């Protein structure tokens, strides 16, 4: 066994997403960017310096608070890492609604809160939003964009529009 194979043999590989472990409080955690949380395969380093790998089913984005597990039952909570984002604020809620509409028309991953919108840095979009009369600031903030109208929620057992086209009743 060469050094690389020996290293991989010792690395914890997380292969499962758990839905029922989110209430557990005594779980090690890691902060990951939105870009990493979208991937089913990635490598990361825990706070203690331990390298881990993930080879997860392709079932969507890891949301902040998600729990993943190794085949040996070791658990890891995934949290959204603060990252550089553009924050949009307005004096009136309707102005924020207009900005959300225009950004949504451009299919930009967008995080909505009652008082602000957040999206990844893009100077063209920032200028557009400022042109609508809103404030745009660069901030450090965890990024949890909306999943979209057609995304499947983990607890939703209905078929997606595409799956229902291929579903055959027996």
PDB file of N, CA, C and O in Angstrom, residues 30-108:
ATOM      1  N   UNK A  30     -18.930  21.093  11.188  1.00  0.00           N
ATOM      2  CA  UNK A  30     -18.017  21.721  10.239  1.00  0.00           C
ATOM      3  C   UNK A  30     -18.791  22.814   9.508  1.00  0.00           C
ATOM      4  O   UNK A  30     -19.990  22.663   9.259  1.00  0.00           O
ATOM      5  N   UNK A  31     -18.119  23.914   9.221  1.00  0.00           N
ATOM      6  CA  UNK A  31     -18.728  24.982   8.431  1.00  0.00           C
ATOM      7  C   UNK A  31     -18.234  24.860   6.994  1.00  0.00           C
ATOM      8  O   UNK A  31     -17.029  24.799   6.752  1.00  0.00           O
ATOM      9  N   UNK A  32     -19.196  24.850   6.054  1.00  0.00           N
ATOM     10  CA  UNK A  32     -18.868  24.731   4.637  1.00  0.00           C
ATOM     11  C   UNK A  32     -19.562  25.839   3.854  1.00  0.00           C
ATOM     12  O   UNK A  32     -20.680  26.235   4.173  1.00  0.00           O
ATOM     13  N   UNK A  33     -18.913  26.289   2.792  1.00  0.00           N
ATOM     14  CA  UNK A  33     -19.495  27.314   1.928  1.00  0.00           C
ATOM     15  C   UNK A  33     -20.676  26.721   1.161  1.00  0.00           C
ATOM     16  O   UNK A  33     -20.819  25.500   1.032  1.00  0.00           O
ATOM     17  N   UNK A  34     -21.499  27.603   0.600  1.00  0.00           N
ATOM     18  CA  UNK A  34     -22.631  27.157  -0.216  1.00  0.00           C
ATOM     19  C   UNK A  34     -22.134  26.340  -1.409  1.00  0.00           C
ATOM     20  O   UNK A  34     -22.707  25.305  -1.744  1.00  0.00           O
ATOM     21  N   UNK A  35     -21.048  26.783  -2.028  1.00  0.00           N
ATOM     22  CA  UNK A  35     -20.500  26.067  -3.171  1.00  0.00           C
ATOM     23  C   UNK A  35     -20.166  24.621  -2.804  1.00  0.00           C
ATOM     24  O   UNK A  35     -20.506  23.693  -3.541  1.00  0.00           O
ATOM     25  N   UNK A  36     -19.533  24.409  -1.664  1.00  0.00           N
ATOM     26  CA  UNK A  36     -19.183  23.051  -1.236  1.00  0.00           C
ATOM     27  C   UNK A  36     -20.426  22.258  -0.869  1.00  0.00           C
ATOM     28  O   UNK A  36     -20.539  21.075  -1.200  1.00  0.00           O
ATOM     29  N   UNK A  37     -21.394  22.891  -0.195  1.00  0.00           N
ATOM     30  CA  UNK A  37     -22.613  22.190   0.233  1.00  0.00           C
ATOM     31  C   UNK A  37     -23.484  21.754  -0.931  1.00  0.00           C
ATOM     32  O   UNK A  37     -24.371  20.921  -0.768  1.00  0.00           O
ATOM     33  N   UNK A  38     -23.240  22.273  -2.128  1.00  0.00           N
ATOM     34  CA  UNK A  38     -23.985  21.844  -3.320  1.00  0.00           C
ATOM     35  C   UNK A  38     -23.426  20.558  -3.910  1.00  0.00           C
ATOM     36  O   UNK A  38     -24.082  19.911  -4.719  1.00  0.00           O
ATOM     37  N   UNK A  39     -22.216  20.202  -3.540  1.00  0.00           N
ATOM     38  CA  UNK A  39     -21.533  19.055  -4.144  1.00  0.00           C
ATOM     39  C   UNK A  39     -21.823  17.781  -3.360  1.00  0.00           C
ATOM     40  O   UNK A  39     -21.927  17.802  -2.148  1.00  0.00           O
ATOM     41  N   UNK A  40     -21.898  16.672  -4.061  1.00  0.00           N
ATOM     42  CA  UNK A  40     -22.092  15.394  -3.385  1.00  0.00           C
ATOM     43  C   UNK A  40     -20.749  14.761  -3.000  1.00  0.00           C
ATOM     44  O   UNK A  40     -20.702  13.896  -2.129  1.00  0.00           O
ATOM     45  N   UNK A  41     -19.683  15.214  -3.650  1.00  0.00           N
ATOM     46  CA  UNK A  41     -18.335  14.710  -3.330  1.00  0.00           C
ATOM     47  C   UNK A  41     -17.420  15.889  -3.041  1.00  0.00           C
ATOM     48  O   UNK A  41     -17.319  16.805  -3.850  1.00  0.00           O
ATOM     49  N   UNK A  42     -16.770  15.845  -1.874  1.00  0.00           N
ATOM     50  CA  UNK A  42     -15.823  16.901  -1.520  1.00  0.00           C
ATOM     51  C   UNK A  42     -14.902  16.410  -0.399  1.00  0.00           C
ATOM     52  O   UNK A  42     -15.173  15.397   0.240  1.00  0.00           O
ATOM     53  N   UNK A  43     -13.816  17.137  -0.233  1.00  0.00           N
ATOM     54  CA  UNK A  43     -12.901  16.936   0.893  1.00  0.00           C
ATOM     55  C   UNK A  43     -12.929  18.188   1.730  1.00  0.00           C
ATOM     56  O   UNK A  43     -13.113  19.293   1.221  1.00  0.00           O
ATOM     57  N   UNK A  44     -12.738  18.035   3.041  1.00  0.00           N
ATOM     58  CA  UNK A  44     -12.725  19.178   3.943  1.00  0.00           C
ATOM     59  C   UNK A  44     -11.855  18.831   5.146  1.00  0.00           C
ATOM     60  O   UNK A  44     -11.478  17.679   5.341  1.00  0.00           O
ATOM     61  N   UNK A  45     -11.556  19.836   5.946  1.00  0.00           N
ATOM     62  CA  UNK A  45     -10.744  19.646   7.135  1.00  0.00           C
ATOM     63  C   UNK A  45     -11.524  20.130   8.356  1.00  0.00           C
ATOM     64  O   UNK A  45     -12.030  21.250   8.368  1.00  0.00           O
ATOM     65  N   UNK A  46     -11.613  19.276   9.369  1.00  0.00           N
ATOM     66  CA  UNK A  46     -12.286  19.640  10.605  1.00  0.00           C
ATOM     67  C   UNK A  46     -11.428  20.630  11.388  1.00  0.00           C
ATOM     68  O   UNK A  46     -10.240  20.795  11.111  1.00  0.00           O
ATOM     69  N   UNK A  47     -12.015  21.267  12.411  1.00  0.00           N
ATOM     70  CA  UNK A  47     -11.285  22.247  13.228  1.00  0.00           C
ATOM     71  C   UNK A  47     -10.050  21.641  13.884  1.00  0.00           C
ATOM     72  O   UNK A  47      -9.061  22.329  14.105  1.00  0.00           O
ATOM     73  N   UNK A  48     -10.103  20.337  14.179  1.00  0.00           N
ATOM     74  CA  UNK A  48      -8.969  19.681  14.823  1.00  0.00           C
ATOM     75  C   UNK A  48      -7.885  19.253  13.831  1.00  0.00           C
ATOM     76  O   UNK A  48      -6.909  18.613  14.204  1.00  0.00           O
ATOM     77  N   UNK A  49      -8.061  19.587  12.539  1.00  0.00           N
ATOM     78  CA  UNK A  49      -7.067  19.263  11.529  1.00  0.00           C
ATOM     79  C   UNK A  49      -7.284  17.950  10.809  1.00  0.00           C
ATOM     80  O   UNK A  49      -6.537  17.609   9.893  1.00  0.00           O
ATOM     81  N   UNK A  50      -8.308  17.201  11.191  1.00  0.00           N
ATOM     82  CA  UNK A  50      -8.597  15.921  10.563  1.00  0.00           C
ATOM     83  C   UNK A  50      -9.228  16.136   9.189  1.00  0.00           C
ATOM     84  O   UNK A  50     -10.195  16.879   9.053  1.00  0.00           O
ATOM     85  N   UNK A  51      -8.662  15.496   8.176  1.00  0.00           N
ATOM     86  CA  UNK A  51      -9.231  15.555   6.834  1.00  0.00           C
ATOM     87  C   UNK A  51     -10.361  14.544   6.731  1.00  0.00           C
ATOM     88  O   UNK A  51     -10.251  13.410   7.215  1.00  0.00           O
ATOM     89  N   UNK A  52     -11.443  14.955   6.093  1.00  0.00           N
ATOM     90  CA  UNK A  52     -12.581  14.064   5.865  1.00  0.00           C
ATOM     91  C   UNK A  52     -12.953  14.133   4.391  1.00  0.00           C
ATOM     92  O   UNK A  52     -12.576  15.067   3.685  1.00  0.00           O
ATOM     93  N   UNK A  53     -13.694  13.148   3.962  1.00  0.00           N
ATOM     94  CA  UNK A  53     -14.209  13.136   2.610  1.00  0.00           C
ATOM     95  C   UNK A  53     -15.709  12.906   2.642  1.00  0.00           C
ATOM     96  O   UNK A  53     -16.236  12.380   3.627  1.00  0.00           O
ATOM     97  N   UNK A  54     -16.378  13.315   1.592  1.00  0.00           N
ATOM     98  CA  UNK A  54     -17.816  13.055   1.467  1.00  0.00           C
ATOM     99  C   UNK A  54     -18.065  12.458   0.095  1.00  0.00           C
ATOM    100  O   UNK A  54     -17.521  12.924  -0.903  1.00  0.00           O
ATOM    101  N   UNK A  55     -18.851  11.412   0.074  1.00  0.00           N
ATOM    102  CA  UNK A  55     -19.309  10.774  -1.152  1.00  0.00           C
ATOM    103  C   UNK A  55     -20.786  10.467  -0.929  1.00  0.00           C
ATOM    104  O   UNK A  55     -21.165   9.350  -0.625  1.00  0.00           O
ATOM    105  N   UNK A  56     -21.598  11.511  -1.030  1.00  0.00           N
ATOM    106  CA  UNK A  56     -23.005  11.458  -0.643  1.00  0.00           C
ATOM    107  C   UNK A  56     -23.919  11.202  -1.831  1.00  0.00           C
ATOM    108  O   UNK A  56     -23.569  11.516  -2.966  1.00  0.00           O
ATOM    109  N   UNK A  57     -25.121  10.677  -1.562  1.00  0.00           N
ATOM    110  CA  UNK A  57     -26.104  10.558  -2.634  1.00  0.00           C
ATOM    111  C   UNK A  57     -26.444  11.946  -3.186  1.00  0.00           C
ATOM    112  O   UNK A  57     -26.442  12.927  -2.441  1.00  0.00           O
ATOM    113  N   UNK A  58     -26.730  12.022  -4.453  1.00  0.00           N
ATOM    114  CA  UNK A  58     -27.058  13.308  -5.082  1.00  0.00           C
ATOM    115  C   UNK A  58     -28.532  13.619  -4.860  1.00  0.00           C
ATOM    116  O   UNK A  58     -29.356  13.471  -5.747  1.00  0.00           O
ATOM    117  N   UNK A  59     -28.828  14.087  -3.672  1.00  0.00           N
ATOM    118  CA  UNK A  59     -30.225  14.354  -3.324  1.00  0.00           C
ATOM    119  C   UNK A  59     -30.445  15.808  -2.947  1.00  0.00           C
ATOM    120  O   UNK A  59     -31.389  16.125  -2.250  1.00  0.00           O
ATOM    121  N   UNK A  60     -29.591  16.689  -3.390  1.00  0.00           N
ATOM    122  CA  UNK A  60     -29.801  18.104  -3.129  1.00  0.00           C
ATOM    123  C   UNK A  60     -28.712  18.709  -2.267  1.00  0.00           C
ATOM    124  O   UNK A  60     -27.722  18.068  -1.916  1.00  0.00           O
ATOM    125  N   UNK A  61     -28.931  19.948  -1.918  1.00  0.00           N
ATOM    126  CA  UNK A  61     -27.963  20.750  -1.172  1.00  0.00           C
ATOM    127  C   UNK A  61     -27.980  20.361   0.300  1.00  0.00           C
ATOM    128  O   UNK A  61     -29.031  20.089   0.865  1.00  0.00           O
ATOM    129  N   UNK A  62     -26.802  20.354   0.911  1.00  0.00           N
ATOM    130  CA  UNK A  62     -26.728  20.203   2.360  1.00  0.00           C
ATOM    131  C   UNK A  62     -27.092  21.549   2.974  1.00  0.00           C
ATOM    132  O   UNK A  62     -26.377  22.537   2.784  1.00  0.00           O
ATOM    133  N   UNK A  63     -28.199  21.615   3.661  1.00  0.00           N
ATOM    134  CA  UNK A  63     -28.630  22.841   4.333  1.00  0.00           C
ATOM    135  C   UNK A  63     -27.938  22.945   5.683  1.00  0.00           C
ATOM    136  O   UNK A  63     -27.525  21.940   6.257  1.00  0.00           O
ATOM    137  N   UNK A  64     -27.798  24.162   6.177  1.00  0.00           N
ATOM    138  CA  UNK A  64     -27.181  24.363   7.479  1.00  0.00           C
ATOM    139  C   UNK A  64     -27.952  23.565   8.521  1.00  0.00           C
ATOM    140  O   UNK A  64     -29.178  23.639   8.590  1.00  0.00           O
ATOM    141  N   UNK A  65     -27.229  22.775   9.307  1.00  0.00           N
ATOM    142  CA  UNK A  65     -27.848  21.914  10.304  1.00  0.00           C
ATOM    143  C   UNK A  65     -28.007  20.479   9.843  1.00  0.00           C
ATOM    144  O   UNK A  65     -28.359  19.603  10.639  1.00  0.00           O
ATOM    145  N   UNK A  66     -27.743  20.209   8.558  1.00  0.00           N
ATOM    146  CA  UNK A  66     -27.828  18.836   8.050  1.00  0.00           C
ATOM    147  C   UNK A  66     -26.814  17.956   8.773  1.00  0.00           C
ATOM    148  O   UNK A  66     -25.754  18.416   9.179  1.00  0.00           O
ATOM    149  N   UNK A  67     -27.151  16.689   8.902  1.00  0.00           N
ATOM    150  CA  UNK A  67     -26.246  15.728   9.538  1.00  0.00           C
ATOM    151  C   UNK A  67     -25.908  14.652   8.515  1.00  0.00           C
ATOM    152  O   UNK A  67     -26.792  14.119   7.836  1.00  0.00           O
ATOM    153  N   UNK A  68     -24.610  14.352   8.415  1.00  0.00           N
ATOM    154  CA  UNK A  68     -24.136  13.285   7.533  1.00  0.00           C
ATOM    155  C   UNK A  68     -23.428  12.240   8.389  1.00  0.00           C
ATOM    156  O   UNK A  68     -23.036  12.520   9.532  1.00  0.00           O
ATOM    157  N   UNK A  69     -23.279  11.034   7.842  1.00  0.00           N
ATOM    158  CA  UNK A  69     -22.714   9.934   8.625  1.00  0.00           C
ATOM    159  C   UNK A  69     -21.793   9.071   7.773  1.00  0.00           C
ATOM    160  O   UNK A  69     -21.955   8.988   6.557  1.00  0.00           O
ATOM    161  N   UNK A  70     -20.848   8.428   8.456  1.00  0.00           N
ATOM    162  CA  UNK A  70     -20.001   7.430   7.811  1.00  0.00           C
ATOM    163  C   UNK A  70     -20.729   6.094   7.852  1.00  0.00           C
ATOM    164  O   UNK A  70     -21.747   5.942   8.537  1.00  0.00           O
ATOM    165  N   UNK A  71     -20.192   5.114   7.157  1.00  0.00           N
ATOM    166  CA  UNK A  71     -20.762   3.762   7.202  1.00  0.00           C
ATOM    167  C   UNK A  71     -20.631   3.144   8.591  1.00  0.00           C
ATOM    168  O   UNK A  71     -21.310   2.176   8.913  1.00  0.00           O
ATOM    169  N   UNK A  72     -19.747   3.720   9.431  1.00  0.00           N
ATOM    170  CA  UNK A  72     -19.518   3.209  10.788  1.00  0.00           C
ATOM    171  C   UNK A  72     -20.357   3.955  11.826  1.00  0.00           C
ATOM    172  O   UNK A  72     -20.188   3.747  13.022  1.00  0.00           O
ATOM    173  N   UNK A  73     -21.231   4.864  11.374  1.00  0.00           N
ATOM    174  CA  UNK A  73     -22.129   5.555  12.292  1.00  0.00           C
ATOM    175  C   UNK A  73     -21.585   6.834  12.907  1.00  0.00           C
ATOM    176  O   UNK A  73     -22.217   7.410  13.793  1.00  0.00           O
ATOM    177  N   UNK A  74     -20.417   7.304  12.452  1.00  0.00           N
ATOM    178  CA  UNK A  74     -19.894   8.572  12.963  1.00  0.00           C
ATOM    179  C   UNK A  74     -20.682   9.711  12.324  1.00  0.00           C
ATOM    180  O   UNK A  74     -20.917   9.699  11.116  1.00  0.00           O
ATOM    181  N   UNK A  75     -21.101  10.679  13.141  1.00  0.00           N
ATOM    182  CA  UNK A  75     -21.964  11.763  12.677  1.00  0.00           C
ATOM    183  C   UNK A  75     -21.194  13.077  12.569  1.00  0.00           C
ATOM    184  O   UNK A  75     -20.252  13.323  13.314  1.00  0.00           O
ATOM    185  N   UNK A  76     -21.658  13.930  11.658  1.00  0.00           N
ATOM    186  CA  UNK A  76     -21.071  15.249  11.465  1.00  0.00           C
ATOM    187  C   UNK A  76     -22.184  16.209  11.061  1.00  0.00           C
ATOM    188  O   UNK A  76     -22.919  15.944  10.110  1.00  0.00           O
ATOM    189  N   UNK A  77     -22.305  17.313  11.808  1.00  0.00           N
ATOM    190  CA  UNK A  77     -23.292  18.345  11.471  1.00  0.00           C
ATOM    191  C   UNK A  77     -22.633  19.343  10.526  1.00  0.00           C
ATOM    192  O   UNK A  77     -21.522  19.796  10.762  1.00  0.00           O
ATOM    193  N   UNK A  78     -23.320  19.679   9.459  1.00  0.00           N
ATOM    194  CA  UNK A  78     -22.822  20.628   8.467  1.00  0.00           C
ATOM    195  C   UNK A  78     -23.538  21.962   8.686  1.00  0.00           C
ATOM    196  O   UNK A  78     -24.770  22.010   8.696  1.00  0.00           O
ATOM    197  N   UNK A  79     -22.757  23.023   8.882  1.00  0.00           N
ATOM    198  CA  UNK A  79     -23.315  24.362   9.053  1.00  0.00           C
ATOM    199  C   UNK A  79     -22.856  25.254   7.908  1.00  0.00           C
ATOM    200  O   UNK A  79     -21.791  25.039   7.330  1.00  0.00           O
ATOM    201  N   UNK A  80     -23.671  26.252   7.605  1.00  0.00           N
ATOM    202  CA  UNK A  80     -23.325  27.216   6.560  1.00  0.00           C
ATOM    203  C   UNK A  80     -22.213  28.127   7.078  1.00  0.00           C
ATOM    204  O   UNK A  80     -22.333  28.718   8.148  1.00  0.00           O
ATOM    205  N   UNK A  81     -21.153  28.219   6.307  1.00  0.00           N
ATOM    206  CA  UNK A  81     -20.002  29.046   6.657  1.00  0.00           C
ATOM    207  C   UNK A  81     -20.260  30.494   6.226  1.00  0.00           C
ATOM    208  O   UNK A  81     -20.741  30.725   5.110  1.00  0.00           O
ATOM    209  N   UNK A  82     -19.961  31.460   7.092  1.00  0.00           N
ATOM    210  CA  UNK A  82     -20.069  32.851   6.630  1.00  0.00           C
ATOM    211  C   UNK A  82     -19.155  33.067   5.424  1.00  0.00           C
ATOM    212  O   UNK A  82     -18.013  32.604   5.406  1.00  0.00           O
ATOM    213  N   UNK A  83     -19.692  33.735   4.416  1.00  0.00           N
ATOM    214  CA  UNK A  83     -18.913  34.006   3.211  1.00  0.00           C
ATOM    215  C   UNK A  83     -19.247  35.398   2.701  1.00  0.00           C
ATOM    216  O   UNK A  83     -20.212  36.015   3.141  1.00  0.00           O
ATOM    217  N   UNK A  84     -18.447  35.894   1.785  1.00  0.00           N
ATOM    218  CA  UNK A  84     -18.661  37.231   1.245  1.00  0.00           C
ATOM    219  C   UNK A  84     -19.896  37.227   0.359  1.00  0.00           C
ATOM    220  O   UNK A  84     -19.973  36.473  -0.608  1.00  0.00           O
ATOM    221  N   UNK A  85     -20.860  38.068   0.724  1.00  0.00           N
ATOM    222  CA  UNK A  85     -22.114  38.190  -0.016  1.00  0.00           C
ATOM    223  C   UNK A  85     -22.458  39.658  -0.201  1.00  0.00           C
ATOM    224  O   UNK A  85     -21.923  40.526   0.484  1.00  0.00           O
ATOM    225  N   UNK A  86     -23.375  39.914  -1.099  1.00  0.00           N
ATOM    226  CA  UNK A  86     -23.949  41.241  -1.240  1.00  0.00           C
ATOM    227  C   UNK A  86     -25.290  41.231  -0.507  1.00  0.00           C
ATOM    228  O   UNK A  86     -26.112  40.329  -0.700  1.00  0.00           O
ATOM    229  N   UNK A  87     -25.474  42.224   0.354  1.00  0.00           N
ATOM    230  CA  UNK A  87     -26.705  42.370   1.129  1.00  0.00           C
ATOM    231  C   UNK A  87     -27.489  43.554   0.569  1.00  0.00           C
ATOM    232  O   UNK A  87     -26.943  44.650   0.435  1.00  0.00           O
ATOM    233  N   UNK A  88     -28.741  43.308   0.238  1.00  0.00           N
ATOM    234  CA  UNK A  88     -29.611  44.349  -0.298  1.00  0.00           C
ATOM    235  C   UNK A  88     -30.615  44.732   0.790  1.00  0.00           C
ATOM    236  O   UNK A  88     -31.302  43.861   1.337  1.00  0.00           O
ATOM    237  N   UNK A  89     -30.695  46.032   1.083  1.00  0.00           N
ATOM    238  CA  UNK A  89     -31.672  46.532   2.050  1.00  0.00           C
ATOM    239  C   UNK A  89     -32.415  47.715   1.439  1.00  0.00           C
ATOM    240  O   UNK A  89     -31.933  48.343   0.492  1.00  0.00           O
ATOM    241  N   UNK A  90     -33.582  47.998   2.004  1.00  0.00           N
ATOM    242  CA  UNK A  90     -34.419  49.081   1.489  1.00  0.00           C
ATOM    243  C   UNK A  90     -35.177  49.721   2.646  1.00  0.00           C
ATOM    244  O   UNK A  90     -35.348  49.121   3.703  1.00  0.00           O
ATOM    245  N   UNK A  91     -35.637  50.931   2.411  1.00  0.00           N
ATOM    246  CA  UNK A  91     -36.447  51.621   3.415  1.00  0.00           C
ATOM    247  C   UNK A  91     -37.878  51.088   3.436  1.00  0.00           C
ATOM    248  O   UNK A  91     -38.561  51.191   4.452  1.00  0.00           O
ATOM    249  N   UNK A  92     -38.328  50.529   2.332  1.00  0.00           N
ATOM    250  CA  UNK A  92     -39.698  50.043   2.222  1.00  0.00           C
ATOM    251  C   UNK A  92     -39.688  48.601   1.714  1.00  0.00           C
ATOM    252  O   UNK A  92     -38.953  48.260   0.783  1.00  0.00           O
ATOM    253  N   UNK A  93     -40.530  47.775   2.319  1.00  0.00           N
ATOM    254  CA  UNK A  93     -40.606  46.367   1.956  1.00  0.00           C
ATOM    255  C   UNK A  93     -40.927  46.127   0.492  1.00  0.00           C
ATOM    256  O   UNK A  93     -40.429  45.172  -0.107  1.00  0.00           O
ATOM    257  N   UNK A  94     -41.737  46.999  -0.093  1.00  0.00           N
ATOM    258  CA  UNK A  94     -42.103  46.814  -1.494  1.00  0.00           C
ATOM    259  C   UNK A  94     -40.881  46.948  -2.401  1.00  0.00           C
ATOM    260  O   UNK A  94     -40.767  46.231  -3.396  1.00  0.00           O
ATOM    261  N   UNK A  95     -39.946  47.837  -2.052  1.00  0.00           N
ATOM    262  CA  UNK A  95     -38.718  47.982  -2.843  1.00  0.00           C
ATOM    263  C   UNK A  95     -37.878  46.708  -2.782  1.00  0.00           C
ATOM    264  O   UNK A  95     -37.293  46.285  -3.779  1.00  0.00           O
ATOM    265  N   UNK A  96     -37.837  46.085  -1.617  1.00  0.00           N
ATOM    266  CA  UNK A  96     -37.113  44.818  -1.471  1.00  0.00           C
ATOM    267  C   UNK A  96     -37.790  43.735  -2.312  1.00  0.00           C
ATOM    268  O   UNK A  96     -37.117  42.931  -2.964  1.00  0.00           O
ATOM    269  N   UNK A  97     -39.093  43.750  -2.348  1.00  0.00           N
ATOM    270  CA  UNK A  97     -39.849  42.800  -3.161  1.00  0.00           C
ATOM    271  C   UNK A  97     -39.531  42.981  -4.644  1.00  0.00           C
ATOM    272  O   UNK A  97     -39.323  41.998  -5.373  1.00  0.00           O
ATOM    273  N   UNK A  98     -39.452  44.237  -5.098  1.00  0.00           N
ATOM    274  CA  UNK A  98     -39.100  44.497  -6.501  1.00  0.00           C
ATOM    275  C   UNK A  98     -37.701  43.982  -6.818  1.00  0.00           C
ATOM    276  O   UNK A  98     -37.476  43.395  -7.876  1.00  0.00           O
ATOM    277  N   UNK A  99     -36.756  44.192  -5.918  1.00  0.00           N
ATOM    278  CA  UNK A  99     -35.390  43.702  -6.143  1.00  0.00           C
ATOM    279  C   UNK A  99     -35.376  42.177  -6.222  1.00  0.00           C
ATOM    280  O   UNK A  99     -34.703  41.594  -7.080  1.00  0.00           O
ATOM    281  N   UNK A 100     -36.134  41.519  -5.339  1.00  0.00           N
ATOM    282  CA  UNK A 100     -36.205  40.053  -5.361  1.00  0.00           C
ATOM    283  C   UNK A 100     -36.783  39.568  -6.696  1.00  0.00           C
ATOM    284  O   UNK A 100     -36.308  38.590  -7.267  1.00  0.00           O
ATOM    285  N   UNK A 101     -37.775  40.274  -7.198  1.00  0.00           N
ATOM    286  CA  UNK A 101     -38.373  39.926  -8.483  1.00  0.00           C
ATOM    287  C   UNK A 101     -37.335  40.011  -9.607  1.00  0.00           C
ATOM    288  O   UNK A 101     -37.177  39.083 -10.402  1.00  0.00           O
ATOM    289  N   UNK A 102     -36.604  41.122  -9.661  1.00  0.00           N
ATOM    290  CA  UNK A 102     -35.628  41.312 -10.738  1.00  0.00           C
ATOM    291  C   UNK A 102     -34.454  40.329 -10.630  1.00  0.00           C
ATOM    292  O   UNK A 102     -33.988  39.806 -11.651  1.00  0.00           O
ATOM    293  N   UNK A 103     -33.994  40.071  -9.420  1.00  0.00           N
ATOM    294  CA  UNK A 103     -32.909  39.099  -9.242  1.00  0.00           C
ATOM    295  C   UNK A 103     -33.401  37.689  -9.573  1.00  0.00           C
ATOM    296  O   UNK A 103     -32.686  36.903 -10.195  1.00  0.00           O
ATOM    297  N   UNK A 104     -34.615  37.367  -9.178  1.00  0.00           N
ATOM    298  CA  UNK A 104     -35.186  36.058  -9.493  1.00  0.00           C
ATOM    299  C   UNK A 104     -35.337  35.843 -10.987  1.00  0.00           C
ATOM    300  O   UNK A 104     -35.151  34.733 -11.487  1.00  0.00           O
ATOM    301  N   UNK A 105     -35.666  36.904 -11.707  1.00  0.00           N
ATOM    302  CA  UNK A 105     -35.772  36.814 -13.166  1.00  0.00           C
ATOM    303  C   UNK A 105     -34.440  36.447 -13.804  1.00  0.00           C
ATOM    304  O   UNK A 105     -34.407  35.972 -14.937  1.00  0.00           O
ATOM    305  N   UNK A 106     -33.355  36.703 -13.101  1.00  0.00           N
ATOM    306  CA  UNK A 106     -32.017  36.382 -13.611  1.00  0.00           C
ATOM    307  C   UNK A 106     -31.507  35.054 -13.059  1.00  0.00           C
ATOM    308  O   UNK A 106     -30.352  34.707 -13.227  1.00  0.00           O
ATOM    309  N   UNK A 107     -32.380  34.322 -12.386  1.00  0.00           N
ATOM    310  CA  UNK A 107     -32.066  32.984 -11.850  1.00  0.00           C
ATOM    311  C   UNK A 107     -30.827  32.992 -10.969  1.00  0.00           C
ATOM    312  O   UNK A 107     -29.995  32.082 -11.030  1.00  0.00           O
ATOM    313  N   UNK A 108     -30.708  34.013 -10.152  1.00  0.00           N
ATOM    314  CA  UNK A 108     -29.588  34.150  -9.225  1.00  0.00           C
ATOM    315  C   UNK A 108     -29.936  33.417  -7.934  1.00  0.00           C
ATOM    316  O   UNK A 108     -31.037  33.625  -7.410  1.00  0.00           O
TER     317      UNK A 108
END
